[in-house]
GROMACS .gro file of N, CA and C in nm:
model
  336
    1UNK      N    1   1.389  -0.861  -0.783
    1UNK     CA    2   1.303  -0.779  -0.865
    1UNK      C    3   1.157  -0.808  -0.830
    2UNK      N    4   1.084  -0.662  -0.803
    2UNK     CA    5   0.919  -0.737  -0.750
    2UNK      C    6   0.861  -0.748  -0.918
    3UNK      N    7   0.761  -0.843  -0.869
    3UNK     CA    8   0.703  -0.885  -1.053
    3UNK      C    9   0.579  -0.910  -1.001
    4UNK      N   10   0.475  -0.932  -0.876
    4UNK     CA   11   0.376  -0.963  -0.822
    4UNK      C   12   0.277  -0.875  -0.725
    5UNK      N   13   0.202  -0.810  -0.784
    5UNK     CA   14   0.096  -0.724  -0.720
    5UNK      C   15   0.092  -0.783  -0.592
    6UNK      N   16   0.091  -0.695  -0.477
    6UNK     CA   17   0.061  -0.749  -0.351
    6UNK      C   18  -0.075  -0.680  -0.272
    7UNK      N   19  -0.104  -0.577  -0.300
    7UNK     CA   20  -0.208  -0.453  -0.256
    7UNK      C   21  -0.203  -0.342  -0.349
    8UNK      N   22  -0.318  -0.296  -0.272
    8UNK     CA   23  -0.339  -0.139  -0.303
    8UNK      C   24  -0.400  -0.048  -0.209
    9UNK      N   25  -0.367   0.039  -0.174
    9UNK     CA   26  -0.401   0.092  -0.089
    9UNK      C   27  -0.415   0.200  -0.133
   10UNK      N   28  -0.561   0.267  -0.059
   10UNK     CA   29  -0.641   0.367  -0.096
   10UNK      C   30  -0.610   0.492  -0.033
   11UNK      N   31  -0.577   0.588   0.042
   11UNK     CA   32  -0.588   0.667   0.148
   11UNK      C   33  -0.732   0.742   0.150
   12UNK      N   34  -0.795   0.780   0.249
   12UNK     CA   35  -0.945   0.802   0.251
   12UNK      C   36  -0.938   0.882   0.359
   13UNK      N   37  -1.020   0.968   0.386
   13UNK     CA   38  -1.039   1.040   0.486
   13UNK      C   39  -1.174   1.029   0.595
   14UNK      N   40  -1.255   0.994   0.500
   14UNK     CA   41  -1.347   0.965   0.604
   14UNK      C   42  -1.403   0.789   0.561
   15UNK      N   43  -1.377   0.696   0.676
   15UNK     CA   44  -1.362   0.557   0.637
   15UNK      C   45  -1.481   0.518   0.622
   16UNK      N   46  -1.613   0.555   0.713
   16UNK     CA   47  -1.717   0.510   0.706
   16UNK      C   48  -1.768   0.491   0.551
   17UNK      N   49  -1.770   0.660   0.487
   17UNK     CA   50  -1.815   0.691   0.363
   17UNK      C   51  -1.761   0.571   0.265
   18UNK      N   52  -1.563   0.607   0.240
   18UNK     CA   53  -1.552   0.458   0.179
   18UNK      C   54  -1.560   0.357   0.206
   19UNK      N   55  -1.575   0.308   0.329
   19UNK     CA   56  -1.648   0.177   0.335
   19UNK      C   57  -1.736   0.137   0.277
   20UNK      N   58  -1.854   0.196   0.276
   20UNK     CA   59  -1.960   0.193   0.259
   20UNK      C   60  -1.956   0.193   0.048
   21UNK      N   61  -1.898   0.247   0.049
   21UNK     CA   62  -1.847   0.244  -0.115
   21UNK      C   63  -1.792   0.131  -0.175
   22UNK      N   64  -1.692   0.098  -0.118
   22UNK     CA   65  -1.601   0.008  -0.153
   22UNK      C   66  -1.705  -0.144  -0.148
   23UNK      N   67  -1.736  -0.170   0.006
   23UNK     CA   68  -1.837  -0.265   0.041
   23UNK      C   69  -1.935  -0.266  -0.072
   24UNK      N   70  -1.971  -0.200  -0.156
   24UNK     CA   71  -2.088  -0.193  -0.226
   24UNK      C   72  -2.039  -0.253  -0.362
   25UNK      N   73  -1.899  -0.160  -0.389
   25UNK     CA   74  -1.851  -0.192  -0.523
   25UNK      C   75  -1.748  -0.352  -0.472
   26UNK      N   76  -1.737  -0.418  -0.403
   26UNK     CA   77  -1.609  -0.553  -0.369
   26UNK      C   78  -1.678  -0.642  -0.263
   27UNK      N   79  -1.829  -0.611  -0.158
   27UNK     CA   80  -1.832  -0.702  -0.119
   27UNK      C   81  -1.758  -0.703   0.005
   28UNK      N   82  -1.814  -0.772   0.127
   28UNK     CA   83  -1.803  -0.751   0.263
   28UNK      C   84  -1.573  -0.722   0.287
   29UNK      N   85  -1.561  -0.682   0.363
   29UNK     CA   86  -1.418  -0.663   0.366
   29UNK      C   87  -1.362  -0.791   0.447
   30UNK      N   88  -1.259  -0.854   0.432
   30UNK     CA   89  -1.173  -0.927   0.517
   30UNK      C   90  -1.131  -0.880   0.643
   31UNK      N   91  -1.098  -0.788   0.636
   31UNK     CA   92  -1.032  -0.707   0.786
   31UNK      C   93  -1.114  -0.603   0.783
   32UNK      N   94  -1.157  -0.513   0.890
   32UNK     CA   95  -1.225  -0.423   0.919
   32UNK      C   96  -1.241  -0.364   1.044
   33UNK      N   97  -1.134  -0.258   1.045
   33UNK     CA   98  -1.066  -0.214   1.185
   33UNK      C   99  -1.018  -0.075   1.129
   34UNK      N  100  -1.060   0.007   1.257
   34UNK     CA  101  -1.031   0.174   1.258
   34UNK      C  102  -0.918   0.173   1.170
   35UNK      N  103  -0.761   0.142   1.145
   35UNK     CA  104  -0.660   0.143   1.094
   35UNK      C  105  -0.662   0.126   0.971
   36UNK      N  106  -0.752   0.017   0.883
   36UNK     CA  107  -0.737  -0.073   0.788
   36UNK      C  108  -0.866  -0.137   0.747
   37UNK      N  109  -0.902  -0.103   0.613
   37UNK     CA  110  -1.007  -0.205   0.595
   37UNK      C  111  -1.005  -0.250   0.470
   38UNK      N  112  -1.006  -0.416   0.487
   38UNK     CA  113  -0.901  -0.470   0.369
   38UNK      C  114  -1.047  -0.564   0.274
   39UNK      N  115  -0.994  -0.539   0.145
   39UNK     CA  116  -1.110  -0.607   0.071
   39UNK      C  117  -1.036  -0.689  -0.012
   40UNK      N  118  -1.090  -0.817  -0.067
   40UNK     CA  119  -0.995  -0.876  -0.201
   40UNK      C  120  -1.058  -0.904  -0.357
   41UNK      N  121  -1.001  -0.870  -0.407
   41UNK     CA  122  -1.040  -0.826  -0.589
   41UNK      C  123  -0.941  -0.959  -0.649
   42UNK      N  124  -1.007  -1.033  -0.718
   42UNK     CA  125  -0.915  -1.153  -0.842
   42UNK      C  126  -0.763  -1.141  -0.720
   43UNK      N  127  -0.726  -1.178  -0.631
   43UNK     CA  128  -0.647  -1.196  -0.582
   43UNK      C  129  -0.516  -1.080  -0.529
   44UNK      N  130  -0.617  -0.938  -0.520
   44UNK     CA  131  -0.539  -0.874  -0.484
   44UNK      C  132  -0.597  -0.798  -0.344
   45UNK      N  133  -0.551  -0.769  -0.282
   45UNK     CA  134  -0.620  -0.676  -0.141
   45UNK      C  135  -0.647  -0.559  -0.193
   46UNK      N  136  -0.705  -0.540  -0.138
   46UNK     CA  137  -0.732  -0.375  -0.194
   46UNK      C  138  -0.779  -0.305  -0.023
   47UNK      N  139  -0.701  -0.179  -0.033
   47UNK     CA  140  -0.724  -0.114   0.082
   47UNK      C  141  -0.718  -0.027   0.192
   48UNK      N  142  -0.768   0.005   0.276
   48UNK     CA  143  -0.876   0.192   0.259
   48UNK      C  144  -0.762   0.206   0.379
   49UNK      N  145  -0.690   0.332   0.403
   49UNK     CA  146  -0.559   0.364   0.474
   49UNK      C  147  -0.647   0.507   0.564
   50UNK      N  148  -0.690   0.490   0.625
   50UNK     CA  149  -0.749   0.655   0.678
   50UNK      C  150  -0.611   0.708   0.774
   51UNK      N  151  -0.476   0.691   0.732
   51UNK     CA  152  -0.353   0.747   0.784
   51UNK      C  153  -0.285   0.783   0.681
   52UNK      N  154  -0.307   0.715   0.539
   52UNK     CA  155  -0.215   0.744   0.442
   52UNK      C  156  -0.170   0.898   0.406
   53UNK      N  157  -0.327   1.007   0.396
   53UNK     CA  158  -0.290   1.139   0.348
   53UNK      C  159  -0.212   1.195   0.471
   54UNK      N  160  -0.182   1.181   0.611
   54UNK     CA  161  -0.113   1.231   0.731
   54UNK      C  162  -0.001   1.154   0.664
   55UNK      N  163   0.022   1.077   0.595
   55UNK     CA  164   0.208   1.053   0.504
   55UNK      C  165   0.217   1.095   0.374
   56UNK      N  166   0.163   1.200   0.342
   56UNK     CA  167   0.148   1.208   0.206
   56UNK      C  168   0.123   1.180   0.073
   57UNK      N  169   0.025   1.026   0.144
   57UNK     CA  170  -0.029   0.976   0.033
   57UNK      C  171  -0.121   1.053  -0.085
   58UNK      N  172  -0.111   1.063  -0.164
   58UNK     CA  173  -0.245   1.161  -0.232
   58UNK      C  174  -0.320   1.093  -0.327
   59UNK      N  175  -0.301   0.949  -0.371
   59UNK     CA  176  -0.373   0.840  -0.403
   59UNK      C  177  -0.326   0.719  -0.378
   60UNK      N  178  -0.397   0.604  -0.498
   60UNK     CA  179  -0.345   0.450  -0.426
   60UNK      C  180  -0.268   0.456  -0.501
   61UNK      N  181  -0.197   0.397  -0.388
   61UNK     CA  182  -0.031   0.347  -0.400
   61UNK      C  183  -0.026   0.133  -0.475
   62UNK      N  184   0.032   0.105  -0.541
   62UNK     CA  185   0.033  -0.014  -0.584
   62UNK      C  186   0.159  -0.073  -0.524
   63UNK      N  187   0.159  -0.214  -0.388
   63UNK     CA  188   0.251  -0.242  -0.315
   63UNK      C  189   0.281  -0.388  -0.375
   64UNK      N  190   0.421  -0.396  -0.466
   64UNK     CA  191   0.455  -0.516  -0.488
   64UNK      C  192   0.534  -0.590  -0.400
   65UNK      N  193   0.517  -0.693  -0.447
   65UNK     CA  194   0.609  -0.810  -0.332
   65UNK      C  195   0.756  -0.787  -0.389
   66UNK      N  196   0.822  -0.788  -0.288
   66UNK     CA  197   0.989  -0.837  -0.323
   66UNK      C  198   1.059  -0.927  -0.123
   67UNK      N  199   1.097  -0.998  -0.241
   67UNK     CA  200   1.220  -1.096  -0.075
   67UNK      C  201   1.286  -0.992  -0.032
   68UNK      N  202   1.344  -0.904  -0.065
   68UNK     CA  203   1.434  -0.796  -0.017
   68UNK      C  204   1.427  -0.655  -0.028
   69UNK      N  205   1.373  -0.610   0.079
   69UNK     CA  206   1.339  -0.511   0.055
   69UNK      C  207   1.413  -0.368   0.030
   70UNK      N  208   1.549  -0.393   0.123
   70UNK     CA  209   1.641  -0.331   0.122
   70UNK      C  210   1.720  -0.338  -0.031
   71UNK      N  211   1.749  -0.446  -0.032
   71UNK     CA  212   1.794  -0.439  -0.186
   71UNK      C  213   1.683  -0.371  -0.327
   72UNK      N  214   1.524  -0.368  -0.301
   72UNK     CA  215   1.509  -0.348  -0.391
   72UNK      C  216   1.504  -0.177  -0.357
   73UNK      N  217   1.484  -0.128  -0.272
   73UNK     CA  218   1.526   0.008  -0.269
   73UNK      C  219   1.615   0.086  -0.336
   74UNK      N  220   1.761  -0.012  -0.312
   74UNK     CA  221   1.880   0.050  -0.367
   74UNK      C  222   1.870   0.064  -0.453
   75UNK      N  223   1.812  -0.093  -0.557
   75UNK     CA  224   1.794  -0.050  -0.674
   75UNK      C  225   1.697   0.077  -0.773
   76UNK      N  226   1.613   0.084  -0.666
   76UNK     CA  227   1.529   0.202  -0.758
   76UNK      C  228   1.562   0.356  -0.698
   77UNK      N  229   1.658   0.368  -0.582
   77UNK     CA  230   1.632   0.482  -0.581
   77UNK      C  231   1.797   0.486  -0.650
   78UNK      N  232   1.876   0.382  -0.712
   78UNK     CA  233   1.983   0.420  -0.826
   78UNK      C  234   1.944   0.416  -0.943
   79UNK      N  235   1.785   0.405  -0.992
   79UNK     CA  236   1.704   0.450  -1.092
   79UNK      C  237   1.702   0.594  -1.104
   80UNK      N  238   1.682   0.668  -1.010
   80UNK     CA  239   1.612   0.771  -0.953
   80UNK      C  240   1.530   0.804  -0.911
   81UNK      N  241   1.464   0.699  -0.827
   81UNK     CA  242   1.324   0.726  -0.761
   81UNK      C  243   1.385   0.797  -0.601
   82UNK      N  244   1.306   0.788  -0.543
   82UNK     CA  245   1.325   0.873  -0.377
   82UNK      C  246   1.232   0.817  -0.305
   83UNK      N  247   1.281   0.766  -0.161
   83UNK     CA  248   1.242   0.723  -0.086
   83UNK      C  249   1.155   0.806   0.008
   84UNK      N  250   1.037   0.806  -0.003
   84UNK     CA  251   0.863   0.881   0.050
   84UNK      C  252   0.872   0.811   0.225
   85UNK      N  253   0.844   0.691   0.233
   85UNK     CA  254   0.836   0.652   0.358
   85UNK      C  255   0.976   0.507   0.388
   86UNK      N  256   1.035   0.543   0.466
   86UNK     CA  257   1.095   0.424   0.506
   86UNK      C  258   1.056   0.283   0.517
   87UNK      N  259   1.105   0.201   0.537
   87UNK     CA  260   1.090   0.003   0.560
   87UNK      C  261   0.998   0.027   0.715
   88UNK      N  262   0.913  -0.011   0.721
   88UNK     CA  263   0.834  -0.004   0.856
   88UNK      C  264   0.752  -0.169   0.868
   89UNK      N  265   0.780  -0.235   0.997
   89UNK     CA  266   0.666  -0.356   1.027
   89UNK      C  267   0.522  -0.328   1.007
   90UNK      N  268   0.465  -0.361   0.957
   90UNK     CA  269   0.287  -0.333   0.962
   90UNK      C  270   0.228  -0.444   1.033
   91UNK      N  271   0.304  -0.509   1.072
   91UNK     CA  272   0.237  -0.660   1.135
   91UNK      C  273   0.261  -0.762   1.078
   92UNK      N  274   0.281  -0.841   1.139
   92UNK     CA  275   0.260  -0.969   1.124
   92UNK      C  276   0.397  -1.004   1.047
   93UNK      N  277   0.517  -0.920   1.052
   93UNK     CA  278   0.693  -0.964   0.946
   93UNK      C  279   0.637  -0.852   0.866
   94UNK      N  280   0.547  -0.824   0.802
   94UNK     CA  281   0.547  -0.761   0.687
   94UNK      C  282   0.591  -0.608   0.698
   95UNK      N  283   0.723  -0.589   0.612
   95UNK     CA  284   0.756  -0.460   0.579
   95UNK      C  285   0.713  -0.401   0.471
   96UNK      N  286   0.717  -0.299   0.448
   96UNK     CA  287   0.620  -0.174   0.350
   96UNK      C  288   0.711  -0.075   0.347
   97UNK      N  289   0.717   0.015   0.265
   97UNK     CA  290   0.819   0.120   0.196
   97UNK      C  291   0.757   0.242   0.106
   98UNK      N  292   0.716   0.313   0.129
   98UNK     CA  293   0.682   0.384  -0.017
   98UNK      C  294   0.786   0.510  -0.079
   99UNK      N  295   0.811   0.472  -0.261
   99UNK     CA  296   0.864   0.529  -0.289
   99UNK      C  297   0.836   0.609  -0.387
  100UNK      N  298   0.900   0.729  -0.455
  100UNK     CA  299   0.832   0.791  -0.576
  100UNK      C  300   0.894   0.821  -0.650
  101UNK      N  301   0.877   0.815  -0.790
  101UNK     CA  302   0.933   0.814  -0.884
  101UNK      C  303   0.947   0.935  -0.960
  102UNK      N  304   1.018   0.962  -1.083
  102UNK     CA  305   1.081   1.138  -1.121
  102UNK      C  306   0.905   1.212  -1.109
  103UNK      N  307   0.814   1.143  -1.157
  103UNK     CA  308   0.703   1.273  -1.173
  103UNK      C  309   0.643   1.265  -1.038
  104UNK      N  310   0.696   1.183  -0.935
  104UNK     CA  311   0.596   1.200  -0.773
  104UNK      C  312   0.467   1.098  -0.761
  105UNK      N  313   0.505   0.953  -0.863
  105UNK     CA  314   0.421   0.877  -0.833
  105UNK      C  315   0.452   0.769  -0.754
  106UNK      N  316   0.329   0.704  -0.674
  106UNK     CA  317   0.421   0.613  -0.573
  106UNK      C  318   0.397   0.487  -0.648
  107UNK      N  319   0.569   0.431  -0.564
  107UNK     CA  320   0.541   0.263  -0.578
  107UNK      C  321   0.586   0.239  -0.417
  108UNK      N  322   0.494   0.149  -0.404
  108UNK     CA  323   0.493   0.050  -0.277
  108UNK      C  324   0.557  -0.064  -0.298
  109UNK      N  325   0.613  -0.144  -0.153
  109UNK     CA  326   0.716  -0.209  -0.143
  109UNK      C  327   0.678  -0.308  -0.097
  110UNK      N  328   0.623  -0.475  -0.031
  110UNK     CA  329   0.572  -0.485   0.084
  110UNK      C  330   0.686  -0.635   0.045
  111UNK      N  331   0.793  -0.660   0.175
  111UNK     CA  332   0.836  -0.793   0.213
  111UNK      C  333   0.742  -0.838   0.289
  112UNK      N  334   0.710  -1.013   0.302
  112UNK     CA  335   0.674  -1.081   0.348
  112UNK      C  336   0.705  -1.184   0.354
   0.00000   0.00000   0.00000
């Protein structure tokens, strides 16, 4: 069962602009690369996806931790949620998932 905020991720379209936003409102970013630009808030990442809306992101997504990612799938999409994006590596081991729930909101997945 995930019980631990892991991220958030923003989708953005033009990165400079939120950069420049975000940087203002959180303070220099940790990572900061065409792909990804990662900031941290009281212990959570927070961060700007300029690929997310090309997956249908249409806001931030909230990515909890779980050991299993596969298992926690099963379990929510025998809730009735529906699986948005498949288990994918993002780097470094870490898998990510996004799923959505009866009204089309996402929850994020991230093993590590």
């Amino acid at each position: 069962m995930a019980r631990e905020l892991n991220n958030i991720a923003i989708p953005v379209t033009d990165i400079d602009g939120a950069k420049a936003v975000y940087t203002a409102l959180l303070g220099e970013p940790f990572s900061d690369t065409p792909y990804y630009i990662g900031y941290m808030a009281d212990g959570v990442q927070i961060g700007l996806d300029p690929h997310g809306h090309r997956h249908g992101h249409t806001g931030p997504i909230a990515y909890w931790k779980t050991r299993d990612i596969a298992a926690e799938i099963e379990t929510l999409t025998g809730a009735g949620a529906q699986v948005l994006d498949e288990p994918k590596d993002v780097g470094g081991g870490m898998l990510v998932a996004v799923l959505k729930d009866a009204d089309g909101n996402f929850i994020g997945l991230a093993q590590t």
